[in-house]
Structure formats: C-alpha cells, structure tokens
Short mmCIF file of C-alpha atoms and ligand atoms in Angstrom, two decimals:
data_model
loop_
_atom_site.label_atom_id
_atom_site.label_comp_id
_atom_site.label_asym_id
_atom_site.label_seq_id
_atom_site.Cartn_x
_atom_site.Cartn_y
_atom_site.Cartn_z
CA MET A 30 261.60 195.85 186.77
CA SER A 31 260.73 194.44 183.34
CA GLU A 32 263.03 191.84 181.79
CA PHE A 33 262.91 193.93 178.58
CA ASP A 34 264.36 197.35 177.72
CA TYR A 35 260.93 198.49 176.48
CA ASP A 36 257.29 197.48 176.54
CA LEU A 37 257.09 198.31 172.83
CA PHE A 38 259.61 198.81 170.05
CA VAL A 39 258.14 200.27 166.86
CA ILE A 40 260.00 199.87 163.57
CA GLY A 41 259.00 202.67 161.20
CA GLY A 42 258.12 206.32 161.85
CA GLY A 43 255.27 206.75 159.36
CA SER A 44 251.64 207.56 160.11
CA GLY A 45 250.81 204.17 161.65
CA GLY A 46 254.00 203.63 163.65
CA VAL A 47 254.09 207.13 165.10
CA ARG A 48 250.43 207.03 166.17
CA ALA A 49 250.84 203.61 167.84
CA ALA A 50 254.04 204.70 169.63
CA ARG A 51 252.47 207.94 170.87
CA MET A 52 249.31 206.25 172.10
CA ALA A 53 251.11 203.39 173.81
CA ALA A 54 253.46 205.79 175.60
CA GLY A 55 251.17 208.78 176.11
CA GLU A 56 247.84 207.12 176.86
CA ALA A 57 248.79 203.67 178.14
CA GLY A 58 251.97 204.70 179.98
CA ALA A 59 254.11 202.12 178.19
CA LYS A 60 257.88 202.47 177.79
CA VAL A 61 258.26 202.87 174.03
CA ALA A 62 261.05 203.28 171.48
CA LEU A 63 260.81 203.84 167.74
CA ALA A 64 263.42 203.47 164.99
CA GLU A 65 263.20 205.26 161.65
CA ALA A 66 265.91 204.93 159.02
CA ASP A 67 264.69 207.77 156.82
CA ARG A 68 262.56 210.82 157.58
CA TYR A 69 259.81 210.93 160.20
CA GLY A 70 256.31 211.08 158.77
CA GLY A 71 256.86 208.25 156.30
CA THR A 72 255.35 207.95 152.85
CA CYS A 73 252.27 210.04 153.58
CA VAL A 74 254.07 213.11 154.86
CA ILE A 75 257.37 212.98 153.03
CA ARG A 76 256.68 211.46 149.60
CA GLY A 77 252.98 210.74 149.32
CA CYS A 78 249.64 212.22 150.31
CA VAL A 79 250.87 215.56 151.64
CA PRO A 80 253.31 216.72 148.93
CA LYS A 81 251.00 215.17 146.30
CA LYS A 82 248.01 217.17 147.53
CA LEU A 83 250.08 220.37 147.60
CA MET A 84 251.02 219.64 143.99
CA VAL A 85 247.34 219.12 143.16
CA PHE A 86 246.64 222.58 144.57
CA ALA A 87 249.56 224.05 142.61
CA SER A 88 248.37 222.53 139.36
CA GLU A 89 244.75 223.58 139.78
CA TYR A 90 245.71 227.26 139.78
CA ALA A 91 246.47 226.84 136.07
CA GLY A 92 242.76 226.98 135.20
CA ILE A 93 241.88 229.85 137.49
CA PRO A 94 242.79 232.88 135.35
CA GLU A 95 240.65 231.64 132.45
CA GLU A 96 237.72 230.98 134.74
CA ALA A 97 238.20 234.30 136.51
CA GLN A 98 238.08 236.11 133.16
CA ALA A 99 234.62 234.68 132.57
CA TYR A 100 233.64 236.18 135.91
CA GLY A 101 234.85 239.60 134.84
CA TRP A 102 238.38 239.63 136.17
CA GLU A 103 241.17 240.95 134.02
CA MET A 104 243.65 238.24 134.73
CA THR A 105 246.27 236.46 132.68
CA ARG A 106 248.29 233.41 133.45
CA GLY A 107 252.01 233.57 134.07
CA ALA A 108 254.53 230.74 134.05
CA PHE A 109 254.78 228.11 136.75
CA ASN A 110 257.99 228.40 138.73
CA TRP A 111 258.85 224.84 139.81
CA PRO A 112 261.98 225.70 141.87
CA ALA A 113 260.03 228.35 143.82
CA PHE A 114 257.22 225.91 144.56
CA GLN A 115 259.64 223.10 145.36
CA HIS A 116 261.48 225.31 147.85
CA ARG A 117 258.26 226.10 149.69
CA LEU A 118 257.22 222.45 149.52
CA ASN A 119 260.49 221.30 151.08
CA THR A 120 260.21 223.93 153.82
CA GLU A 121 256.72 222.68 154.61
CA LEU A 122 257.84 219.03 154.69
CA ASP A 123 260.72 219.95 157.04
CA ARG A 124 258.20 221.67 159.30
CA LEU A 125 255.89 218.66 159.31
CA GLU A 126 258.74 216.24 159.96
CA GLN A 127 259.77 218.32 162.96
CA ILE A 128 256.20 218.18 164.26
CA TYR A 129 256.33 214.39 164.09
CA ARG A 130 259.62 214.35 165.99
CA ASN A 131 258.21 216.74 168.60
CA LEU A 132 255.07 214.66 169.04
CA LEU A 133 257.15 211.57 169.73
CA ALA A 134 259.44 213.42 172.14
CA GLY A 135 256.41 214.98 173.85
CA SER A 136 254.99 211.50 174.45
CA ASN A 137 258.31 210.26 175.89
CA VAL A 138 258.98 207.91 173.00
CA GLU A 139 262.70 207.29 172.65
CA THR A 140 263.70 207.56 168.98
CA PHE A 141 266.59 206.05 167.03
CA ASP A 142 267.52 207.53 163.65
CA ALA A 143 268.62 204.11 162.47
CA ARG A 144 267.45 201.08 160.53
CA ALA A 145 266.18 198.31 162.77
CA THR A 146 265.95 194.62 161.95
CA LEU A 147 264.50 191.82 164.02
CA SER A 148 267.04 189.59 165.69
CA GLY A 149 264.70 187.70 168.01
CA PRO A 150 261.02 187.53 168.94
CA HIS A 151 261.74 190.25 171.50
CA GLN A 152 264.89 191.80 170.07
CA VAL A 153 265.86 194.32 167.42
CA THR A 154 269.30 195.17 166.10
CA LEU A 155 269.94 198.73 164.99
CA SER A 156 272.15 199.75 162.09
CA THR A 157 274.43 201.31 164.71
CA GLY A 158 275.17 197.77 165.93
CA GLU A 159 273.26 198.14 169.21
CA THR A 160 270.53 195.72 170.21
CA ARG A 161 267.38 196.45 172.21
CA THR A 162 264.74 194.18 173.70
CA ALA A 163 261.01 194.75 173.97
CA LYS A 164 257.99 192.81 175.17
CA HIS A 165 256.21 193.66 171.93
CA ILE A 166 257.57 194.67 168.54
CA LEU A 167 255.41 196.54 166.04
CA VAL A 168 256.50 196.49 162.39
CA ALA A 169 255.21 199.54 160.53
CA THR A 170 257.72 199.81 157.72
CA GLY A 171 255.29 200.69 154.91
CA GLY A 172 255.91 200.02 151.24
CA HIS A 173 257.86 201.27 148.25
CA PRO A 174 257.05 201.85 144.58
CA VAL A 175 258.09 199.14 142.15
CA ARG A 176 259.17 199.26 138.51
CA PRO A 177 258.08 196.57 136.06
CA ASP A 178 260.60 193.92 135.12
CA LEU A 179 261.80 195.54 131.91
CA PRO A 180 265.29 196.21 130.50
CA HIS A 181 266.32 199.83 131.20
CA ALA A 182 263.43 200.26 133.66
CA ASN A 183 265.83 202.17 135.90
CA LEU A 184 265.76 205.00 133.33
CA GLY A 185 262.25 205.70 134.58
CA ILE A 186 261.40 207.38 137.84
CA VAL A 187 258.88 206.41 140.54
CA SER A 188 256.55 208.58 142.58
CA ASP A 189 259.19 209.12 145.31
CA ASP A 190 261.36 210.92 142.74
CA ILE A 191 258.74 213.38 141.51
CA PHE A 192 259.15 215.75 144.43
CA ASN A 193 262.93 215.93 143.94
CA MET A 194 262.97 216.62 140.19
CA GLN A 195 265.37 219.44 139.42
CA ALA A 196 263.18 220.74 136.63
CA LEU A 197 259.81 219.82 135.27
CA PRO A 198 260.09 217.71 132.12
CA LYS A 199 258.50 218.97 128.91
CA SER A 200 256.94 215.58 128.32
CA ILE A 201 256.28 212.55 130.46
CA LEU A 202 254.99 209.04 129.92
CA ILE A 203 253.13 207.72 132.94
CA VAL A 204 252.77 203.95 133.07
CA GLY A 205 249.89 202.56 135.15
CA GLY A 206 246.22 203.25 135.74
CA GLY A 207 245.95 203.26 139.54
CA TYR A 208 245.69 206.06 142.07
CA ILE A 209 249.24 207.33 141.66
CA ALA A 210 249.34 207.22 137.86
CA CYS A 211 246.05 209.06 137.45
CA GLU A 212 246.74 211.63 140.14
CA PHE A 213 250.14 212.56 138.71
CA ALA A 214 248.74 212.64 135.17
CA GLY A 215 246.39 215.42 136.32
CA ILE A 216 248.99 217.24 138.38
CA LEU A 217 251.67 217.31 135.70
CA ASN A 218 249.18 218.17 132.96
CA GLY A 219 248.04 221.11 135.06
CA LEU A 220 251.63 222.23 135.53
CA GLY A 221 252.11 222.36 131.77
CA VAL A 222 253.87 219.05 131.13
CA GLU A 223 252.75 217.09 128.03
CA VAL A 224 251.35 213.94 129.58
CA THR A 225 250.93 210.57 127.90
CA GLN A 226 249.56 207.74 130.03
CA TYR A 227 249.66 204.04 129.18
CA TYR A 228 247.31 201.69 130.99
CA ARG A 229 247.35 198.01 130.11
CA GLY A 230 243.67 197.36 130.94
CA ALA A 231 240.47 198.55 129.26
CA GLN A 232 239.78 201.36 131.75
CA ILE A 233 241.83 203.18 134.41
CA LEU A 234 241.15 202.88 138.16
CA ARG A 235 240.31 199.20 138.11
CA GLY A 236 237.98 198.17 140.93
CA PHE A 237 236.15 201.49 141.15
CA ASP A 238 232.64 202.07 139.80
CA ASP A 239 232.69 201.80 135.98
CA GLU A 240 230.60 204.88 135.32
CA ALA A 241 232.63 207.03 137.73
CA ARG A 242 236.01 205.96 136.39
CA GLY A 243 234.73 206.35 132.85
CA MET A 244 233.85 209.94 133.59
CA VAL A 245 237.26 210.61 135.17
CA ALA A 246 238.99 209.13 132.10
CA GLU A 247 236.86 211.17 129.70
CA GLN A 248 237.65 214.42 131.50
CA MET A 249 241.34 213.62 131.83
CA ARG A 250 241.39 213.34 128.04
CA GLU A 251 239.30 216.50 127.69
CA ARG A 252 241.94 218.35 129.71
CA GLY A 253 244.71 217.26 127.39
CA ILE A 254 246.10 214.03 128.82
CA ASP A 255 246.90 211.56 126.06
CA LEU A 256 245.46 208.55 127.86
CA LYS A 257 246.01 205.31 125.98
CA THR A 258 244.21 202.31 127.43
CA GLY A 259 244.94 198.77 126.30
CA THR A 260 248.55 199.89 126.01
CA ASN A 261 251.67 199.03 127.95
CA ILE A 262 255.34 199.77 127.66
CA LEU A 263 257.17 197.10 125.69
CA GLU A 264 260.70 198.46 125.39
CA MET A 265 262.62 201.51 126.54
CA ALA A 266 266.14 202.81 126.00
CA PRO A 267 268.05 206.09 126.18
CA ALA A 268 267.00 208.12 123.12
CA GLU A 269 270.56 209.38 122.71
CA GLY A 270 271.95 205.86 122.45
CA ARG A 271 269.50 204.99 119.72
CA ARG A 272 270.40 208.13 117.78
CA ALA A 273 274.07 207.30 118.05
CA ALA A 274 273.29 203.83 116.77
CA GLY A 275 271.72 205.42 113.68
CA GLU A 276 268.12 204.76 114.53
CA THR A 277 265.51 207.27 113.56
CA GLY A 278 263.87 207.56 116.96
CA ALA A 279 260.56 209.17 117.54
CA MET A 280 257.36 207.77 116.09
CA GLY A 281 258.56 206.50 112.74
CA GLY A 282 261.13 209.18 112.04
CA THR A 283 259.55 211.99 110.03
CA ALA A 284 261.67 215.13 109.69
CA GLN A 285 259.66 216.91 112.35
CA GLU A 286 259.91 214.00 114.73
CA ARG A 287 263.65 213.76 114.22
CA ALA A 288 263.91 217.47 114.93
CA GLU A 289 261.89 217.06 118.07
CA LEU A 290 264.08 214.20 119.14
CA ALA A 291 267.19 216.27 118.50
CA GLU A 292 265.78 219.08 120.61
CA LEU A 293 264.89 216.71 123.38
CA THR A 294 268.30 215.12 123.40
CA ARG A 295 269.83 218.57 123.81
CA GLU A 296 267.82 219.09 126.99
CA GLU A 297 270.26 218.61 129.81
CA ASP A 298 268.06 219.69 132.70
CA THR A 299 265.54 216.85 132.84
CA ALA A 300 265.57 214.25 135.56
CA THR A 301 266.59 211.30 133.44
CA GLY A 302 267.35 212.46 129.88
CA PRO A 303 265.08 211.66 126.93
CA ILE A 304 263.88 208.11 126.76
CA TRP A 305 262.76 206.20 123.69
CA VAL A 306 259.75 203.98 124.28
CA LYS A 307 257.99 201.36 122.22
CA SER A 308 254.46 200.41 123.24
CA THR A 309 252.60 197.11 123.01
CA THR A 310 250.44 198.62 120.27
CA GLY A 311 253.51 199.24 118.13
CA THR A 312 253.82 203.01 118.53
CA GLU A 313 257.15 204.62 119.39
CA GLY A 314 257.81 207.87 121.16
CA VAL A 315 260.42 209.89 123.01
CA PHE A 316 259.70 211.33 126.41
CA ASP A 317 261.77 213.49 128.71
CA THR A 318 260.73 211.32 131.63
CA VAL A 319 258.99 208.00 132.19
CA LEU A 320 257.13 207.60 135.48
CA PHE A 321 256.36 204.08 136.62
CA ALA A 322 253.23 204.13 138.78
CA THR A 323 252.88 200.38 138.62
CA GLY A 324 252.13 199.57 142.24
CA ARG A 325 253.88 199.35 145.59
CA ASP A 326 255.39 196.43 147.48
CA PRO A 327 255.61 196.00 151.25
CA ASN A 328 258.95 196.79 152.94
CA THR A 329 259.79 193.41 154.43
CA LYS A 330 263.06 192.46 152.72
CA GLY A 331 266.01 192.03 155.05
CA LEU A 332 264.02 192.66 158.22
CA GLY A 333 264.67 189.14 159.55
CA LEU A 334 260.97 188.33 159.69
CA GLU A 335 260.87 184.93 158.03
CA GLU A 336 263.86 183.69 160.04
CA LEU A 337 261.77 184.24 163.17
CA GLY A 338 258.71 182.47 161.78
CA VAL A 339 256.68 185.54 160.77
CA LYS A 340 254.59 184.49 157.76
CA LEU A 341 254.79 186.56 154.59
CA GLY A 342 252.27 186.56 151.74
CA ARG A 343 252.94 186.22 148.03
CA ARG A 344 253.86 189.87 147.59
CA GLY A 345 256.04 189.91 150.69
CA GLN A 346 253.33 191.40 152.93
CA ILE A 347 253.22 190.41 156.60
CA GLU A 348 250.29 188.11 157.32
CA VAL A 349 248.38 189.26 160.40
CA ASP A 350 245.11 188.41 162.14
CA GLU A 351 242.31 190.89 162.80
CA TYR A 352 244.29 192.28 165.77
CA SER A 353 247.39 192.85 163.61
CA GLN A 354 249.24 190.01 165.33
CA THR A 355 251.70 187.97 163.24
CA ALA A 356 252.47 184.26 163.50
CA VAL A 357 255.01 185.19 166.24
CA PRO A 358 252.89 186.32 169.23
CA SER A 359 255.19 189.15 170.36
CA ILE A 360 255.38 190.67 166.86
CA TYR A 361 252.59 192.78 165.38
CA ALA A 362 252.38 194.67 162.08
CA ILE A 363 250.24 197.53 160.80
CA GLY A 364 249.87 199.70 157.71
CA ASP A 365 251.04 199.15 154.13
CA VAL A 366 253.52 196.44 155.18
CA THR A 367 250.47 194.23 155.81
CA ASP A 368 248.89 195.17 152.45
CA ARG A 369 245.32 195.25 153.75
CA VAL A 370 243.85 198.64 152.76
CA ASN A 371 246.84 200.83 151.95
CA LEU A 372 245.66 204.22 153.14
CA THR A 373 247.12 206.47 155.86
CA PRO A 374 243.95 206.75 157.96
CA VAL A 375 243.65 202.96 157.91
CA ALA A 376 247.24 202.52 159.15
CA ILE A 377 246.44 204.99 161.94
CA ARG A 378 243.30 203.03 162.86
CA GLU A 379 245.27 199.80 162.86
CA GLY A 380 247.88 201.38 165.16
CA MET A 381 245.19 202.60 167.55
CA ALA A 382 243.43 199.21 167.59
CA PHE A 383 246.78 197.54 168.32
CA VAL A 384 247.33 199.80 171.36
CA GLU A 385 243.77 199.21 172.59
CA THR A 386 244.24 195.46 172.31
CA VAL A 387 247.77 195.05 173.64
CA PHE A 388 248.19 197.92 176.10
CA LYS A 389 244.68 198.79 177.24
CA GLY A 390 243.22 195.29 177.57
CA ASN A 391 240.41 196.13 175.16
CA LEU A 392 240.38 193.58 172.34
CA THR A 393 239.80 195.74 169.23
CA ALA A 394 239.70 194.41 165.69
CA VAL A 395 240.17 196.90 162.88
CA ASP A 396 237.04 197.62 160.88
CA HIS A 397 237.97 197.60 157.20
CA GLU A 398 234.37 197.87 155.96
CA LEU A 399 233.01 200.93 154.12
CA ILE A 400 236.17 203.02 154.08
CA PRO A 401 235.56 206.26 152.21
CA SER A 402 238.42 207.40 149.99
CA ALA A 403 239.25 210.03 147.44
CA ILE A 404 241.34 209.92 144.32
CA PHE A 405 242.83 213.31 143.66
CA THR A 406 242.48 213.14 139.93
CA GLN A 407 241.23 216.18 138.04
CA PRO A 408 238.28 215.93 138.37
CA GLU A 409 238.43 214.42 141.83
CA MET A 410 236.60 211.20 142.70
CA GLY A 411 235.19 210.33 146.09
CA THR A 412 233.87 206.90 146.81
CA VAL A 413 232.46 204.78 149.62
CA GLY A 414 230.99 201.30 149.51
CA LEU A 415 230.28 199.06 146.57
CA SER A 416 230.59 199.85 142.89
CA GLU A 417 227.49 199.18 140.78
CA GLU A 418 229.23 196.11 139.32
CA ASP A 419 230.09 194.56 142.71
CA ALA A 420 226.71 195.44 144.24
CA ARG A 421 224.64 193.86 141.48
CA ASP A 422 226.67 190.65 141.80
CA GLN A 423 225.65 190.58 145.44
CA GLU A 424 221.94 191.48 145.41
CA PRO A 425 219.21 193.28 143.42
CA VAL A 426 219.95 197.01 143.33
CA GLU A 427 218.54 200.31 142.13
CA ILE A 428 220.91 202.82 140.58
CA TYR A 429 220.40 206.53 141.05
CA CYS A 430 222.71 208.64 138.97
CA THR A 431 222.95 212.15 137.61
CA SER A 432 225.59 213.88 135.54
CA PHE A 433 225.54 217.60 134.93
CA ARG A 434 227.60 220.75 134.40
CA ALA A 435 228.22 222.50 137.70
CA MET A 436 227.13 226.12 138.03
CA GLN A 437 230.58 227.58 138.60
CA THR A 438 232.29 226.04 135.60
CA ALA A 439 229.23 226.09 133.32
CA PHE A 440 229.12 229.89 133.75
CA ALA A 441 232.71 230.00 132.52
CA GLU A 442 231.66 227.84 129.54
CA LYS A 443 233.91 224.98 130.57
CA PRO A 444 232.90 221.47 129.48
CA ASP A 445 233.53 219.95 132.97
CA ARG A 446 230.87 217.57 134.21
CA VAL A 447 229.98 216.28 137.64
CA LEU A 448 228.63 212.83 138.56
CA MET A 449 226.62 211.82 141.62
CA LYS A 450 225.66 208.19 142.02
CA LEU A 451 223.98 206.05 144.65
CA ILE A 452 223.71 202.27 144.64
CA VAL A 453 220.69 201.19 146.68
CA SER A 454 219.72 197.71 147.89
CA GLN A 455 216.23 196.79 146.65
CA ASN A 456 215.65 194.63 149.72
CA THR A 457 216.95 196.71 152.63
CA ARG A 458 216.81 200.13 150.89
CA LYS A 459 220.30 200.76 152.31
CA VAL A 460 222.71 202.86 150.29
CA LEU A 461 225.42 200.34 149.44
CA GLY A 462 227.67 202.70 147.53
CA CYS A 463 228.10 206.40 146.84
CA HIS A 464 230.34 207.70 144.06
CA ILE A 465 231.02 211.34 143.32
CA VAL A 466 233.12 212.84 140.54
CA ALA A 467 233.33 216.57 141.16
CA PRO A 468 235.61 219.32 142.38
CA ASN A 469 236.19 218.61 146.09
CA ALA A 470 234.57 215.17 145.86
CA GLY A 471 236.96 214.10 148.64
CA GLU A 472 235.41 216.64 151.00
CA MET A 473 231.88 215.52 150.04
CA ILE A 474 232.49 211.79 150.40
CA GLN A 475 233.78 212.14 153.94
CA LEU A 476 230.32 213.34 154.99
CA ALA A 477 228.35 210.96 152.77
CA GLY A 478 230.58 208.26 154.28
CA VAL A 479 229.09 208.88 157.74
CA ALA A 480 225.58 208.24 156.44
CA VAL A 481 226.57 205.14 154.49
CA LYS A 482 228.54 203.77 157.45
CA MET A 483 225.49 204.31 159.66
CA GLY A 484 223.43 202.22 157.26
CA ALA A 485 221.34 205.09 155.88
CA THR A 486 218.59 204.11 153.44
CA LYS A 487 217.70 205.89 150.23
CA GLU A 488 214.68 207.26 152.09
CA ASP A 489 217.00 208.75 154.75
CA PHE A 490 218.83 210.58 151.96
CA ASP A 491 215.46 211.70 150.52
CA ARG A 492 214.29 213.00 153.91
CA THR A 493 217.33 215.27 154.08
CA VAL A 494 216.65 218.76 152.74
CA ALA A 495 218.92 219.93 149.94
CA VAL A 496 221.49 222.64 150.53
CA HIS A 497 220.91 225.01 147.66
CA PRO A 498 222.62 225.91 145.36
CA THR A 499 225.37 223.30 145.67
CA MET A 500 226.56 220.39 143.59
CA SER A 501 226.08 217.92 146.41
CA GLU A 502 222.37 218.69 146.79
CA GLU A 503 221.84 216.29 143.90
CA ILE A 504 222.72 213.45 146.24
CA VAL A 505 219.43 214.00 148.12
CA THR A 506 217.24 214.97 145.16
CA MET A 507 217.52 211.97 142.83
CA ARG A 508 213.90 210.74 142.78
CA SER A 509 213.79 207.83 140.29
CA PRO A 510 216.31 205.11 139.63
CA VAL A 511 218.01 205.28 136.21
CA ARG A 512 218.02 201.47 136.18
CA THR A 513 217.66 198.38 138.31
CA ALA A 514 220.04 195.47 138.19
P1 LIG B 261 247.78 200.56 142.24
O1 LIG B 261 247.93 199.16 142.66
O2 LIG B 261 246.56 201.33 142.60
O3 LIG B 261 247.97 200.68 140.67
C1 LIG B 261 249.01 200.07 139.99
C2 LIG B 261 248.75 200.24 138.52
O4 LIG B 261 249.85 199.78 137.79
C3 LIG B 261 247.54 199.44 138.05
O5 LIG B 261 246.88 200.21 137.08
C4 LIG B 261 248.18 198.20 137.46
O6 LIG B 261 247.42 197.63 136.44
C5 LIG B 261 249.44 198.77 136.87
N1 LIG B 261 250.53 197.81 136.78
C6 LIG B 261 250.98 196.96 137.72
N2 LIG B 261 252.02 196.24 137.26
C7 LIG B 261 252.23 196.64 135.99
C8 LIG B 261 253.15 196.27 134.98
N3 LIG B 261 254.06 195.34 135.20
N4 LIG B 261 253.07 196.90 133.79
C9 LIG B 261 252.14 197.85 133.58
N5 LIG B 261 251.24 198.23 134.48
C10 LIG B 261 251.29 197.64 135.68
O7 LIG B 261 249.10 201.24 142.79
P2 LIG B 261 249.54 202.73 142.96
O8 LIG B 261 251.00 202.66 142.88
O9 LIG B 261 248.81 203.66 142.05
O10 LIG B 261 249.08 203.05 144.44
C11 LIG B 261 249.48 202.20 145.52
C12 LIG B 261 248.51 202.32 146.66
O11 LIG B 261 248.71 203.55 147.29
C13 LIG B 261 247.04 202.33 146.25
O12 LIG B 261 246.51 201.04 146.18
C14 LIG B 261 246.41 203.11 147.35
O13 LIG B 261 246.05 202.24 148.37
C15 LIG B 261 247.50 204.04 147.81
N6 LIG B 261 247.28 205.42 147.33
C16 LIG B 261 246.16 206.07 147.72
C17 LIG B 261 245.92 207.36 147.30
C18 LIG B 261 244.68 208.05 147.71
O14 LIG B 261 244.03 207.61 148.65
N7 LIG B 261 244.28 209.14 147.05
C19 LIG B 261 246.87 208.07 146.44
C20 LIG B 261 248.00 207.28 146.08
C21 LIG B 261 248.19 206.01 146.52
P3 LIG B 261 246.19 196.61 136.70
O15 LIG B 261 245.02 197.45 137.10
O16 LIG B 261 246.00 195.94 135.39
O17 LIG B 261 246.66 195.68 137.77
#
C-alpha cells in the first residue's frame, strides 16, 4: 500500500496533461488523478489550434467562388452566417471535449472538475476543499493571453473571446505581429471584417526567416489587410464617451468620418462597442473591436508554487530541467507553463518524456531541436530549422530560393505567390532550414521536417525526383544558390 493517494496527480487537462495522465495510467499502470478547472482539451482544443483552424477553413471559402468562376463554374458568393458556423463550431468542440473525458476515463484516470493548487510537495488542495496526496505532481496549467498595460485595455478582447463573439464586428484593430495576430488578421479579413493590424516592430513574425515573413506581409496587404508596421496603440477609449465629451472622433473628424463614427456608435451588436484608438504614429481611428494578440503568460499565479520552493522565471514560467523536473523533486511541469516551445505537439512530447523518465525508468530528455511548425496565415507559412539570418551568423551558407505563381491560382489570374527556400551549410551540405509560404505549407513542412531532422543534405534533396506538377516539387529542383552568405 502506497503512503500516497496516487502515484501521479496532474493539474491541467490540456494536451500535455491529458497525454501524460493517460500514458502513466494506461501504459505504466500508475494510479493517476487529474484536475481541470475549465474544459477538458485546454487551449488547443477549446480556444486555440482547433477552433482557429476551423475558422481558417471557414474564411478560405470566401475566395473559392471567384476562383471557381475562372475554372468555368457559374458560382456566386453568398453571405457568411457567423451564428450558423459558431453553432457547428461549438457542437464540434463539445464532441472533442467529450472525447478527452472518455480517453481519461478509459485509461482509469480519476478526474476532478475543480481547480487544484499545491499545498505541499506531495499534496494538492482542490477548490472543493478536499486534499489529495501523490508521489509525483505534474503541473500542466498552460498559459493565458495578456493585454498590454494601457488605460481602457479591458475594452479590447483577446483570442479566447473571438470564438464567443455574438456577431462579427464590421471593423477590427488587431494589435501584435505574432502567430495569433497574423492568423486572426487573415481569418477575419476572409470573413469580411475590415482588418487593421498594428505591429510595433519593422516586420511581423519576428524570429522567422526575413524573406518568408516579408512575403506573408506583402500578401496579407494584397488581400486587403491594412497592416501598419512600426505602429502601436497609444491610447484607447470608448468612442461613445468621446462623442459625448464633444470630441470629433474618427481620424481627424471630417464629415464622412463623423458619420461613420455615428453609425458605428449605433451598432449595438458588437462584442465591445466602438472603440476610439490613437496610434503611436499619431493617427486616430474607431473600430468595432480591438483584439490584443500581444503574447501569452504562463498560468502559475496562485498555484502555491513559490511557497514550496518551485523556481519561477521572469515571466512567471516554471523553471525545469531537461526532464521537466522543477526545483522540488516531486514536482514536474510541462507545456506552455514552462514557456519552452509553446506548441501543442511539444507539450505532448514533454508529457510522454516525463512518463518515460518517471514511470518507465527510461531517462528521456525532450528534444527541442528542429521542430517544424506552421503559421496559419493566408498564405500559410511552414518552417523548420534556421532562418537565413540565424544560419549565416552561425556558419557560411548557401541560399536556394524561388518565388512563383502557383498553377491553380495563376490560372484564375490571382496575384498570389509561393515561396520555397532552403538554407544549406557550405561545410556539411546539410539543409539547416526550410521555409515555405504556400497554400497548405503546414502539410508540406511536416514532410520536409523529416528530411531536415534526419540531417539530409542539399544533394539528398537533389537526388529526390520531383512530383509533377506540384508546388512542392520546387524544393527538389532548385539547382543554383541565389546567394551565399
Ligand atoms: P507572440 O509572442 O508570438 O507574439 C506577441 C506579439 O505581440 C509580438 O508581435 C510582440 O511584439 C507583440 N507585443 C507584445 N507585447 C506588446 C505590447 N505591449 N504592445 C504591443 N505589442 C506587443 O504571441 P502570440 O500571442 O501570437 O502567440 C503565443 C504563442 O502561442 C506563440 O509563441 C506560439 O508558440 C503559440 N501559437 C502557435 C500557433 C501555431 O503554431 N500556428 C498559433 C498560435 C499561437 P514583438 O515581436 O516586438 O515582441
């Protein structure tokens, strides 16, 4: 008989926590419990990757009738019905949440629909007042979106709120230039919302390959997004309040702008009501909604971690070693709460490595090298390995790059362009980075990622016969470098 109630208590029922709990119970035969205060599935399933991707699909249908016409179809575009889509979306999320619950039950994981905090190195206290003990505790509480420190910032929404909007706004200001900002700019633009995006830096998607992110930015603008770089939000206030105070409102107050403002302020069905915004470049505008996509912080507040000696980093993230162990030996942490690489498949890997190490006696560090990822902008970007800028700081490289109009959209006379790029080490010939901007780049990069992870050389790519006619064949047919660096 163990001195503890459980071998493992998991706090958080997102991708990482659920996988670790299931594996520890199902594969290692451990006695496991899991507490989740909100919905099972966590950020990815409930308010992140899954509903976001379904919204990407929804928004991409907007361009289909026009393209189909070029291919001879008599097709016209109707209106987008947000409530109808939202209803189906919610039904799907309910279904997925139930699957998560069933998977846990099927693995004999005991679940608590409650908030858990740590009350000892081996003890948790539930919001119901009960306490439970466990030999190991795994913190997998994820993160949450943050607003900038700005008066009236609570007038804006964050990504969690998008899926619950009662109606689509007519106009939106998106603040930020990261994954979430750029993905929602494309989605909402596709759904017919007038999108303005402010990014404080020189180019969106900081950290990614310059040429690739430049192409994404160019095509976002081409598709109608008013992307303003070098611009941030300086002030915001309810537009109605400013009108009442006798201020002219939108963009300097011409008659037309005042009329627009008046119309906006009559709109009752938007999520937050019209918001007046002043930017750091001095422009003013009124938007139905402001979305802050200005980063996410780890969920560590009030968990009782520091009191027990668990070390937190500057942003509140749990500091862990390569086995996800914290400064308190019985407490481990995985996923976004550790702020390593904040992606669902990485949290899952971290959870699996934790179970291997702690419950299967197989010391397994998580491999955070060469993680392929996709940004579901429109156009999509898939990337693995080093950007040209990072690679050339490291060693001499050759750059292979091609940009072209893809057959399908070129036929429909659309201006869309595709980019395929390889960064190759001059010394080892290894492909250090692969960057693709194209429809379904996420699907392509998963496969290119296998080759790059295996250490494929440029000559290995060259030896591979092209699949014709495809966009991705260009990745094996680029003969001469466009430059060396
Ligand atoms: P990011 O950290 O990627 O981006 C935050 C953005 O907000 C940056 O452009 C940042 O600017 C800007 N910003 C931060 N603070 C301020 C401020 N005070 N005022 C104005 N701008 C500000 O965060 P996201 O929220 O977009 O995404 C969080 C994480 O979620 C990502 O890192 C990623 O790991 C994950 N994710 C992954 C997706 C995918 O795989 N497709 C999709 C969505 C999220 P600056 O660059 O100057 O710092």
